[in-house]
mmCIF file with all atom_site columns, C-alpha atoms in Angstrom:
data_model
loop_
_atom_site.group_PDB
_atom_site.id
_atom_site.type_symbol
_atom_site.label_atom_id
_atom_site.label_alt_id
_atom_site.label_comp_id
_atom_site.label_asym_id
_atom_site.label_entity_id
_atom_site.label_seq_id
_atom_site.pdbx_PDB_ins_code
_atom_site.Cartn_x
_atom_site.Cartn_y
_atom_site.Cartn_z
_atom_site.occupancy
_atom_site.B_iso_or_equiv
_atom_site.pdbx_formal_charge
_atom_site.auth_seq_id
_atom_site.auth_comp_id
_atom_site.auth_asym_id
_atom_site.auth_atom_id
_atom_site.pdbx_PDB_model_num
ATOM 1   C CA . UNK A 1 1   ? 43.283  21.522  1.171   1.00 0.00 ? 15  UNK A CA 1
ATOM 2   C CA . UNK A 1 2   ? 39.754  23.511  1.437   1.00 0.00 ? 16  UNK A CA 1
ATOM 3   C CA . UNK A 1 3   ? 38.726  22.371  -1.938  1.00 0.00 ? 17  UNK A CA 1
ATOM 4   C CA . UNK A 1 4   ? 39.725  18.285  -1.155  1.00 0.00 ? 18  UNK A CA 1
ATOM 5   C CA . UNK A 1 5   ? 37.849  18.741  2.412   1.00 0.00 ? 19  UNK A CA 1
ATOM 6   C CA . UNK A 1 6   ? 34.441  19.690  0.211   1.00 0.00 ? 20  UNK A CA 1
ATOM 7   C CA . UNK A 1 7   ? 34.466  17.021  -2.141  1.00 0.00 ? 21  UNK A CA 1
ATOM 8   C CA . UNK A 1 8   ? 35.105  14.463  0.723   1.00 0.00 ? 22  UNK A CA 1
ATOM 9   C CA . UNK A 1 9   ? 31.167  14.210  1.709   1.00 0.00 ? 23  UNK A CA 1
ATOM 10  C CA . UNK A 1 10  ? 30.549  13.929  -1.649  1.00 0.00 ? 24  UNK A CA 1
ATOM 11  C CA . UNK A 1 11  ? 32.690  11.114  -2.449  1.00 0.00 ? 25  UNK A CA 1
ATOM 12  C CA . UNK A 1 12  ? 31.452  9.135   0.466   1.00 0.00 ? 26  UNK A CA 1
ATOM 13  C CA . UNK A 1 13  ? 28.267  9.577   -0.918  1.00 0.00 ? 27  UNK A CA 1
ATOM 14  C CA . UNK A 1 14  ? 28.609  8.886   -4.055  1.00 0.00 ? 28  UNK A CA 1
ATOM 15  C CA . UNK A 1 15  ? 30.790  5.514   -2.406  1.00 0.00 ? 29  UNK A CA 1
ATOM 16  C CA . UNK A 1 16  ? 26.968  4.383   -0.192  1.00 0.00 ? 30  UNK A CA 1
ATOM 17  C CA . UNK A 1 17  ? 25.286  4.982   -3.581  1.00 0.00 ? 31  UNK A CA 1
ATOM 18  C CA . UNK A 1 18  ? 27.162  2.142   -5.203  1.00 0.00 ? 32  UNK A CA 1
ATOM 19  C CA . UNK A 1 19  ? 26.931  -0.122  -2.901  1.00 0.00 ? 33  UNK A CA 1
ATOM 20  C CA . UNK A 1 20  ? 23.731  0.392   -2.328  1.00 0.00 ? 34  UNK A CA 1
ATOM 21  C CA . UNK A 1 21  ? 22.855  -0.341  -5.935  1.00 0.00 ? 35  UNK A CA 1
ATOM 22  C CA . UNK A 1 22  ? 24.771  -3.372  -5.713  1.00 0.00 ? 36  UNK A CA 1
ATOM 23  C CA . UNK A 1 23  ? 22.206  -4.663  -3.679  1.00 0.00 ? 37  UNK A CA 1
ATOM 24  C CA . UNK A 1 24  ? 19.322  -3.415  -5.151  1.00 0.00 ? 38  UNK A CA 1
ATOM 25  C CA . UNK A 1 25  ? 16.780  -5.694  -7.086  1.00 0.00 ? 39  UNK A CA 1
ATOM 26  C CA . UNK A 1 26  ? 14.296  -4.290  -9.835  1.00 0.00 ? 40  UNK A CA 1
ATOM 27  C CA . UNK A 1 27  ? 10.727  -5.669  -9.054  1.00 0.00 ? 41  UNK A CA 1
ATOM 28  C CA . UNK A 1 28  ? 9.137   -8.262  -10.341 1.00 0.00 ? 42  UNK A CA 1
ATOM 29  C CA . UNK A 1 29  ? 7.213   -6.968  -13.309 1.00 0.00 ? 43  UNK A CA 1
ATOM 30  C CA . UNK A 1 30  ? 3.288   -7.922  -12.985 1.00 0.00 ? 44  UNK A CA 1
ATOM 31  C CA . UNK A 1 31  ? 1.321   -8.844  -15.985 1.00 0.00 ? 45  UNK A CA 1
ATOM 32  C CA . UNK A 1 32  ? -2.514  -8.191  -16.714 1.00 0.00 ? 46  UNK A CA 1
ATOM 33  C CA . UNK A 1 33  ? -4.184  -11.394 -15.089 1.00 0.00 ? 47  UNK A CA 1
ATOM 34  C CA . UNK A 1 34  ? -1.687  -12.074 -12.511 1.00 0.00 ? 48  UNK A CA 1
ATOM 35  C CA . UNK A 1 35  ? -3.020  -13.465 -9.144  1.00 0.00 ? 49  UNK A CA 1
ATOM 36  C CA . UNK A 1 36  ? -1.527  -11.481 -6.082  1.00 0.00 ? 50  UNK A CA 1
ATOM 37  C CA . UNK A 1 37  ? -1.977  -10.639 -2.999  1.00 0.00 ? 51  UNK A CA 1
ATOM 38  C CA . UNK A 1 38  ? -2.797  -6.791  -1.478  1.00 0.00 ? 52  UNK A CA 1
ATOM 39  C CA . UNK A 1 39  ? -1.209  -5.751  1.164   1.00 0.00 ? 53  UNK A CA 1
ATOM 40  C CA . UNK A 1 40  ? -3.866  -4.180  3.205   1.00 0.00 ? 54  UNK A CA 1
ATOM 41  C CA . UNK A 1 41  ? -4.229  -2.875  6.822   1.00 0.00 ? 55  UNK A CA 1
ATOM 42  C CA . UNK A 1 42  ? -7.677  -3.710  7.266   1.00 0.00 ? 56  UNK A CA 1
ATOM 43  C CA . UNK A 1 43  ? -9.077  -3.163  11.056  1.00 0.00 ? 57  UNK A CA 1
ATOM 44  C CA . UNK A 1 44  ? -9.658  -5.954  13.191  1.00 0.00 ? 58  UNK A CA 1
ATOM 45  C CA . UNK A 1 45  ? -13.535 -7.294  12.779  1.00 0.00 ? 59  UNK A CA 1
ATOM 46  C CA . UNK A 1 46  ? -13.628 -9.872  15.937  1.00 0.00 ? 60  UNK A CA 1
ATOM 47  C CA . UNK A 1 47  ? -17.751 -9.617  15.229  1.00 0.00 ? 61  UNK A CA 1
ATOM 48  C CA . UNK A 1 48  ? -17.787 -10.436 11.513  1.00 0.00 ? 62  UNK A CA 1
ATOM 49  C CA . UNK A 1 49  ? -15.032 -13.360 12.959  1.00 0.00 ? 63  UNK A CA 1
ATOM 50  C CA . UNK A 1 50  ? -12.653 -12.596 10.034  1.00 0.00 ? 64  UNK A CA 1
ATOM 51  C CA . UNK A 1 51  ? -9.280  -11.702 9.903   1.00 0.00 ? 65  UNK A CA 1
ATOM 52  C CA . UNK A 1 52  ? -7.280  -10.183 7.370   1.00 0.00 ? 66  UNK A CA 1
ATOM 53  C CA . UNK A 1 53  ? -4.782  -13.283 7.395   1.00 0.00 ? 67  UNK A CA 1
ATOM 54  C CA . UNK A 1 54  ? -7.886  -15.467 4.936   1.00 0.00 ? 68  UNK A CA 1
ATOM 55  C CA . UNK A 1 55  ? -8.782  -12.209 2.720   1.00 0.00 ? 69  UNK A CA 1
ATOM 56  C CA . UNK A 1 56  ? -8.780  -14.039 -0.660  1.00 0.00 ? 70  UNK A CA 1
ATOM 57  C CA . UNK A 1 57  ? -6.812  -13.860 -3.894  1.00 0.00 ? 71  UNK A CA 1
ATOM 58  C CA . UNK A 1 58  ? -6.593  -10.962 -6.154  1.00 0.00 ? 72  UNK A CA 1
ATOM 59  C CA . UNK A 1 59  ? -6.539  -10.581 -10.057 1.00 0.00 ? 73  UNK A CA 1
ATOM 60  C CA . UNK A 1 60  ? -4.701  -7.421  -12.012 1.00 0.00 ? 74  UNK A CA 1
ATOM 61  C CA . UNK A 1 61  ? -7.422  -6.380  -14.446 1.00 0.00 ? 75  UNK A CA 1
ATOM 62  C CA . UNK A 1 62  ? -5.374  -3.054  -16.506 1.00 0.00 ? 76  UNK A CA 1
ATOM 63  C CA . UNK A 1 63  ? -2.313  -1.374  -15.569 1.00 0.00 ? 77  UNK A CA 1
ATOM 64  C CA . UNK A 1 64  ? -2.937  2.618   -15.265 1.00 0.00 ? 78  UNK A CA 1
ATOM 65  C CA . UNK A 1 65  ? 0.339   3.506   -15.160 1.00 0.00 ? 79  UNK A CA 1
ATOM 66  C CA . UNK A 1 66  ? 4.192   1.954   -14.965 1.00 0.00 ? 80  UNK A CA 1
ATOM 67  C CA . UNK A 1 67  ? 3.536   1.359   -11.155 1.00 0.00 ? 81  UNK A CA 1
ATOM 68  C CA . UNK A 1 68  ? -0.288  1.291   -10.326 1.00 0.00 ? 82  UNK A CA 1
ATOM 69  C CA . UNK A 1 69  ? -2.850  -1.705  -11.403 1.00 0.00 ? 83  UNK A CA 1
ATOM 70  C CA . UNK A 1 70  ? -6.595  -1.867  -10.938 1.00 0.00 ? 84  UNK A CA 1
ATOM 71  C CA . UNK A 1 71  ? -6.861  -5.026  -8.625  1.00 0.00 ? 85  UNK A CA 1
ATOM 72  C CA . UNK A 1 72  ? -10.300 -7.045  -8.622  1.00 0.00 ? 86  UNK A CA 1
ATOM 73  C CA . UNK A 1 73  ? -11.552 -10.472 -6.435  1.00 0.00 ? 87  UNK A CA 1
ATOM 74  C CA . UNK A 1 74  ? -11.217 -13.663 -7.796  1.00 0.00 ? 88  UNK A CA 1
ATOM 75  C CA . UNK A 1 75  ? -14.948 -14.035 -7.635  1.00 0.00 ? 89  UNK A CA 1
ATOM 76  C CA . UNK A 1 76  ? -16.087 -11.394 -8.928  1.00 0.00 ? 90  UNK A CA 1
ATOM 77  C CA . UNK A 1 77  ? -13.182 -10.039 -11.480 1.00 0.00 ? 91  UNK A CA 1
ATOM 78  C CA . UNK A 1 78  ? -15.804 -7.733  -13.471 1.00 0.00 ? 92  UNK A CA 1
ATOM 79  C CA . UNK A 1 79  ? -16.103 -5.443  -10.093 1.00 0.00 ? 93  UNK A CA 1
ATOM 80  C CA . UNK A 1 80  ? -13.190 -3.292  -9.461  1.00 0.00 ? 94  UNK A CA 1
ATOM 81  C CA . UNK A 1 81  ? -11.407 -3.244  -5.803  1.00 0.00 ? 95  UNK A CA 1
ATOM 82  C CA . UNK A 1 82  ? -9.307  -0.483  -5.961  1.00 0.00 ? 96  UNK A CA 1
ATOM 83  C CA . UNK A 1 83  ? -6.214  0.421   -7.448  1.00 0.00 ? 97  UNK A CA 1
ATOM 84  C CA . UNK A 1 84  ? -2.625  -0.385  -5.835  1.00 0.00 ? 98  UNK A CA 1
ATOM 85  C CA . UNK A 1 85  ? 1.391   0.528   -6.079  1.00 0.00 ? 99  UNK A CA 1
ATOM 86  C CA . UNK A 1 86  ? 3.437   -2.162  -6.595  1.00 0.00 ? 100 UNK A CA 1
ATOM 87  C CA . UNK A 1 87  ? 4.980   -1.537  -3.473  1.00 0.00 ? 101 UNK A CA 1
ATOM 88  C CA . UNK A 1 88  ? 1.802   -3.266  -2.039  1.00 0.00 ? 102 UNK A CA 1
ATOM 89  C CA . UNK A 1 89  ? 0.796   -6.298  -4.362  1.00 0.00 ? 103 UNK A CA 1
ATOM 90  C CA . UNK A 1 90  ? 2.808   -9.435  -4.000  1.00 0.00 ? 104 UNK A CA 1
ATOM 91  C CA . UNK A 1 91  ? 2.476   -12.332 -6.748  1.00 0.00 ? 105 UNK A CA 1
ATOM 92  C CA . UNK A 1 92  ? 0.317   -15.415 -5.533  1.00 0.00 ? 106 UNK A CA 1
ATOM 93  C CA . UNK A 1 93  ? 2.981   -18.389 -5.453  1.00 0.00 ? 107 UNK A CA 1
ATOM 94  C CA . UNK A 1 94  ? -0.094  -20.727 -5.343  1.00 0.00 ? 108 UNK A CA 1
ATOM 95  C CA . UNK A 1 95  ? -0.471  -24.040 -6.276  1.00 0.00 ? 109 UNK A CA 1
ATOM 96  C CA . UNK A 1 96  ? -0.374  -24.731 -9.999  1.00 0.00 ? 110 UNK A CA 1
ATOM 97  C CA . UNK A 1 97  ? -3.443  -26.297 -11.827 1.00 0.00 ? 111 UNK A CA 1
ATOM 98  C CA . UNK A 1 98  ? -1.811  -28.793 -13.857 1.00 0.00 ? 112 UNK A CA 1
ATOM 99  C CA . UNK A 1 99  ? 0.384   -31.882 -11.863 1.00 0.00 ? 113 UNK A CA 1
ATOM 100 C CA . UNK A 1 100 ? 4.522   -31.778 -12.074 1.00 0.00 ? 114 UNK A CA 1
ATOM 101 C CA . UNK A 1 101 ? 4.498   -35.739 -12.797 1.00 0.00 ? 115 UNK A CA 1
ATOM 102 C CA . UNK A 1 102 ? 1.615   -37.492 -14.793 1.00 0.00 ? 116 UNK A CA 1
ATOM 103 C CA . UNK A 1 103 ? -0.374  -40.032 -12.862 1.00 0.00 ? 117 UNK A CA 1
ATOM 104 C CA . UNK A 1 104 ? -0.153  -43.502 -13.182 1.00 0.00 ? 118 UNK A CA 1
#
């Protein structure tokens, strides 16, 4: 009885693990040159009347490691920003440059 009372926590963890993992999702894998987005939390500027909703794009210039990238402007992509996780780029879903449908 003592011996099926300690494995009992450990069952029901290794039960939330599972399903857990069920639900789990592997992250999208970002490529050198990929636009994205930074998730930053810059401070409120009311006097340079900018907010961080209209920061621009981003560009991934090298990946340092599995799950860092050096992130530069779209202006200027030979200056470095600053490097980021993955937990805080996003891909840019923009607008593509070609047209779906020819024109007439």
């Amino acid at each position: 009885l003592f011996l099926y009372l300690l494995g009992t926590p450990y069952r029901k963890q290794d039960y939330r693990k599972q399903y857990t993992d069920k639900c789990r999702t592997s992250g999208y894998r970002f490529i050198i040159g990929d636009r994205v987005w930074v998730n930053k939390h810059p401070l409120n500027s009311s006097a340079r009347q900018r907010t961080s909703k209209f920061i621009p794009r981003y560009v991934i210039l090298s990946q340092r490691s599995p799950t860092t990238f050096e992130v530069a402007n779209l202006e200027d992509p030979d200056v470095l920003i600053g490097v980021y996780h993955t937990s805080a780029l996003r891909l840019n879903q923009g607008p593509s440059s070609k047209p779906l449908a020819p024109l007439r």
